[in-house]
Amino acid sequence: MHLIEQIDSWSQSHPGRIAHISGDTTLTYQQLTSQSNKLAQHLLTAFPNDHSPIALLGHKQTEMLAGFLGCIKAGHPYIPLDSSLPTQRVEAIVRTADATLLTVDQLKEIIANTDVPDNFKIHAPKIGNPWYIIFTSGSTGIPKGVTITRRNLENFLEWILDEQDFKEAGEVFLNQAPFSFDLSVMDLYSSLATGGTLFSVSKDEIAEPKKLYKSLGSSGVTVWVSTPSFARLCLMDINFSEKMMPHLRKFWFCGETLAPEIASTLLERFPNAEVWNTYGPTEAAVATTSILITKEIIAKYRPLPVGRPKPGTLVEVHAEDGQPTPSGERGEIIIAGPNVSPGYVNQMEATSKAFFILDDQRAYHTGDWGHVQDDLIFFDGRMDFQIKLNGYRIEIGDIESNLHTVSNVQDAVVILAMKNERADYLAAFVILKSRPEQTDFEIMREMKKQLGERLPDYMMPRKFVFLSEFPTTPNGKVDRAKLAETLQ
Ligand code: AMP
């Protein structure tokens, strides 16, 4: 069955079941189908014979879900954009994808003012057509749009629905990640495909722990989907335990390293819940490997493994010559299979650099170091300047390129400061064109203001250090290690 038909089928079999809870607002499956049909009808009329992307700008509002499905039903891929993104970044994304932008307020208006005729028919994507485009940080300063086709998404879903054995119309999925990150696809579509309820926590709730715990406590969440960073934050409160969330039976992580102490504390505090680690880049549709983390696994491995490949997908660790490395030896993690994206939208060069063909399958260079041991894949860090900070994927080059557009910046280098082997904060080292009659604090404030017009908050350096020159390595490159040492 086409995924969109599967989702719509819940409005027939369970019309009153809640599809989405966001703050005080709920949306039933019947409302989801009706609202998405209205949006599709509007798009079909406004853009006949057009399949160009639609960028949807909002946060966790229920209309966003209706918007995603409305685009799909009208044959348009959608680009989820979070309202916390600065305008210039939204504009850059819309330009790169050649997309039409709709805000959540416009979605509300369309839903209120559109009638759906009796002969309404959905124009959902064929198997190889794009379903969504998710933009990630790009090293040149321009975000890269990863196209995910219906085949990619359905292939991912087939695997996890089989592996995770969710109850039909019985689960409540936590949605922590903004819809603009592919981690949210894990909860969104697992929920919609199984007639589940998506329980969103907003960024305002996350910023206020008291509100957050209250909300989690009354959520009825059965499946927790988040970055390990978010679980770490929640574990800071001793009351975050089975008593607070008695229905929780699964923690499902992706996106960054799952530290053994987080996994073991969760198993202690939630003795009836499973902890899963999954791994994969946006370019290979959310996750590609998985493993159930047991006490035995925690006792045996440091770091924890990221698991085994999903069936039908090849995950190998390659040496520089493109051949698989022997067991235990480090190399680049390569992914090949039906979940691998066709590439970055309108960015041929970046696409041909990262994607290739392996054994007749579409393949992706993850840029991740890894090794295989006991038939398990292990993640050993990045080969380049891509980092994860609080679960967010960031290209250091993206921040540096944007820093170079700030007036009075001659040169800039950004370093990720580490604490106890964990990513802590970003520091910008800047050489100014000329030294104004201002304090460092005043200069930094002005820089942050200008940079904030281009970069989201999570990419903003916390610390600025002004230098007259950078230390260099013997071959004349900026000595990043030396700069990092100054942050210890
Ligand atoms: P994203 O596209 O935001 O999902 O980021 C993908 C990158 O996050 C991967 O290439 C890895 O560098 C990192 N990553 C994803 N999952 C894991 C994991 N389970 N453990 C360690 N790193 C991960």
JSON list of C-alpha atoms and ligand atoms in Angstrom, two decimals, residues 136 181-183 228 253-258 277-283 286 289 305-306 364 366-368 379 381-382 386 388 391-393, ligand 1:
[
{"chain": "A", "resi": 136, "resn": "THR", "atom": "CA", "xyz": [21.57, 20.25, 6.68]},
{"chain": "A", "resi": 181, "resn": "PHE", "atom": "CA", "xyz": [15.85, 17.51, 11.36]},
{"chain": "A", "resi": 182, "resn": "ASP", "atom": "CA", "xyz": [15.59, 14.00, 10.03]},
{"chain": "A", "resi": 183, "resn": "LEU", "atom": "CA", "xyz": [15.49, 12.50, 13.51]},
{"chain": "A", "resi": 228, "resn": "PRO", "atom": "CA", "xyz": [21.08, 11.12, 23.52]},
{"chain": "A", "resi": 253, "resn": "PHE", "atom": "CA", "xyz": [18.14, 6.98, 19.87]},
{"chain": "A", "resi": 254, "resn": "CYS", "atom": "CA", "xyz": [19.85, 8.24, 16.76]},
{"chain": "A", "resi": 255, "resn": "GLY", "atom": "CA", "xyz": [22.04, 11.09, 15.61]},
{"chain": "A", "resi": 256, "resn": "GLU", "atom": "CA", "xyz": [25.01, 11.10, 17.93]},
{"chain": "A", "resi": 257, "resn": "THR", "atom": "CA", "xyz": [27.10, 8.92, 20.21]},
{"chain": "A", "resi": 258, "resn": "LEU", "atom": "CA", "xyz": [25.12, 7.17, 22.92]},
{"chain": "A", "resi": 277, "resn": "ASN", "atom": "CA", "xyz": [20.99, 2.78, 19.52]},
{"chain": "A", "resi": 278, "resn": "THR", "atom": "CA", "xyz": [20.57, 3.50, 15.81]},
{"chain": "A", "resi": 279, "resn": "TYR", "atom": "CA", "xyz": [22.95, 5.18, 13.41]},
{"chain": "A", "resi": 280, "resn": "GLY", "atom": "CA", "xyz": [22.71, 6.85, 10.05]},
{"chain": "A", "resi": 281, "resn": "PRO", "atom": "CA", "xyz": [22.94, 10.13, 8.18]},
{"chain": "A", "resi": 282, "resn": "THR", "atom": "CA", "xyz": [20.05, 12.15, 6.71]},
{"chain": "A", "resi": 283, "resn": "GLU", "atom": "CA", "xyz": [21.43, 11.10, 3.29]},
{"chain": "A", "resi": 286, "resn": "VAL", "atom": "CA", "xyz": [17.20, 8.59, 9.14]},
{"chain": "A", "resi": 289, "resn": "THR", "atom": "CA", "xyz": [21.96, 0.34, 11.64]},
{"chain": "A", "resi": 305, "resn": "PRO", "atom": "CA", "xyz": [28.29, -0.30, 18.97]},
{"chain": "A", "resi": 306, "resn": "VAL", "atom": "CA", "xyz": [25.84, 1.37, 16.59]},
{"chain": "A", "resi": 364, "resn": "TYR", "atom": "CA", "xyz": [27.03, 7.32, 0.17]},
{"chain": "A", "resi": 366, "resn": "THR", "atom": "CA", "xyz": [29.36, 9.06, 5.27]},
{"chain": "A", "resi": 367, "resn": "GLY", "atom": "CA", "xyz": [32.64, 10.79, 6.16]},
{"chain": "A", "resi": 368, "resn": "ASP", "atom": "CA", "xyz": [32.42, 8.85, 9.44]},
{"chain": "A", "resi": 379, "resn": "PHE", "atom": "CA", "xyz": [31.38, 4.83, 15.06]},
{"chain": "A", "resi": 381, "resn": "GLY", "atom": "CA", "xyz": [34.34, 10.03, 14.94]},
{"chain": "A", "resi": 382, "resn": "ARG", "atom": "CA", "xyz": [34.41, 12.25, 11.86]},
{"chain": "A", "resi": 386, "resn": "GLN", "atom": "CA", "xyz": [31.35, 18.13, 10.57]},
{"chain": "A", "resi": 388, "resn": "LYS", "atom": "CA", "xyz": [27.45, 17.21, 16.47]},
{"chain": "A", "resi": 391, "resn": "GLY", "atom": "CA", "xyz": [22.49, 16.61, 18.76]},
{"chain": "A", "resi": 392, "resn": "TYR", "atom": "CA", "xyz": [22.69, 19.21, 15.96]},
{"chain": "A", "resi": 393, "resn": "ARG", "atom": "CA", "xyz": [24.70, 18.47, 12.81]},
{"chain": "B", "resi": 1, "resn": "AMP", "atom": "P1", "xyz": [22.30, 13.58, 10.68]},
{"chain": "B", "resi": 1, "resn": "AMP", "atom": "O1", "xyz": [22.34, 13.66, 9.20]},
{"chain": "B", "resi": 1, "resn": "AMP", "atom": "O2", "xyz": [21.95, 14.84, 11.36]},
{"chain": "B", "resi": 1, "resn": "AMP", "atom": "O3", "xyz": [21.48, 12.41, 11.14]},
{"chain": "B", "resi": 1, "resn": "AMP", "atom": "O4", "xyz": [23.79, 13.28, 11.14]},
{"chain": "B", "resi": 1, "resn": "AMP", "atom": "C1", "xyz": [24.44, 12.14, 10.67]},
{"chain": "B", "resi": 1, "resn": "AMP", "atom": "C2", "xyz": [25.73, 11.96, 11.42]},
{"chain": "B", "resi": 1, "resn": "AMP", "atom": "O5", "xyz": [25.51, 11.88, 12.83]},
{"chain": "B", "resi": 1, "resn": "AMP", "atom": "C3", "xyz": [26.42, 10.66, 11.08]},
{"chain": "B", "resi": 1, "resn": "AMP", "atom": "O6", "xyz": [27.15, 10.74, 9.87]},
{"chain": "B", "resi": 1, "resn": "AMP", "atom": "C4", "xyz": [27.32, 10.47, 12.30]},
{"chain": "B", "resi": 1, "resn": "AMP", "atom": "O7", "xyz": [28.44, 11.31, 12.21]},
{"chain": "B", "resi": 1, "resn": "AMP", "atom": "C5", "xyz": [26.41, 10.97, 13.43]},
{"chain": "B", "resi": 1, "resn": "AMP", "atom": "N1", "xyz": [25.62, 9.87, 14.03]},
{"chain": "B", "resi": 1, "resn": "AMP", "atom": "C6", "xyz": [24.41, 9.45, 13.68]},
{"chain": "B", "resi": 1, "resn": "AMP", "atom": "N2", "xyz": [23.99, 8.45, 14.48]},
{"chain": "B", "resi": 1, "resn": "AMP", "atom": "C7", "xyz": [24.98, 8.21, 15.36]},
{"chain": "B", "resi": 1, "resn": "AMP", "atom": "C8", "xyz": [25.18, 7.27, 16.44]},
{"chain": "B", "resi": 1, "resn": "AMP", "atom": "N3", "xyz": [24.26, 6.41, 16.79]},
{"chain": "B", "resi": 1, "resn": "AMP", "atom": "N4", "xyz": [26.35, 7.32, 17.09]},
{"chain": "B", "resi": 1, "resn": "AMP", "atom": "C9", "xyz": [27.32, 8.19, 16.75]},
{"chain": "B", "resi": 1, "resn": "AMP", "atom": "N5", "xyz": [27.18, 9.11, 15.76]},
{"chain": "B", "resi": 1, "resn": "AMP", "atom": "C10", "xyz": [26.03, 9.11, 15.06]}
]
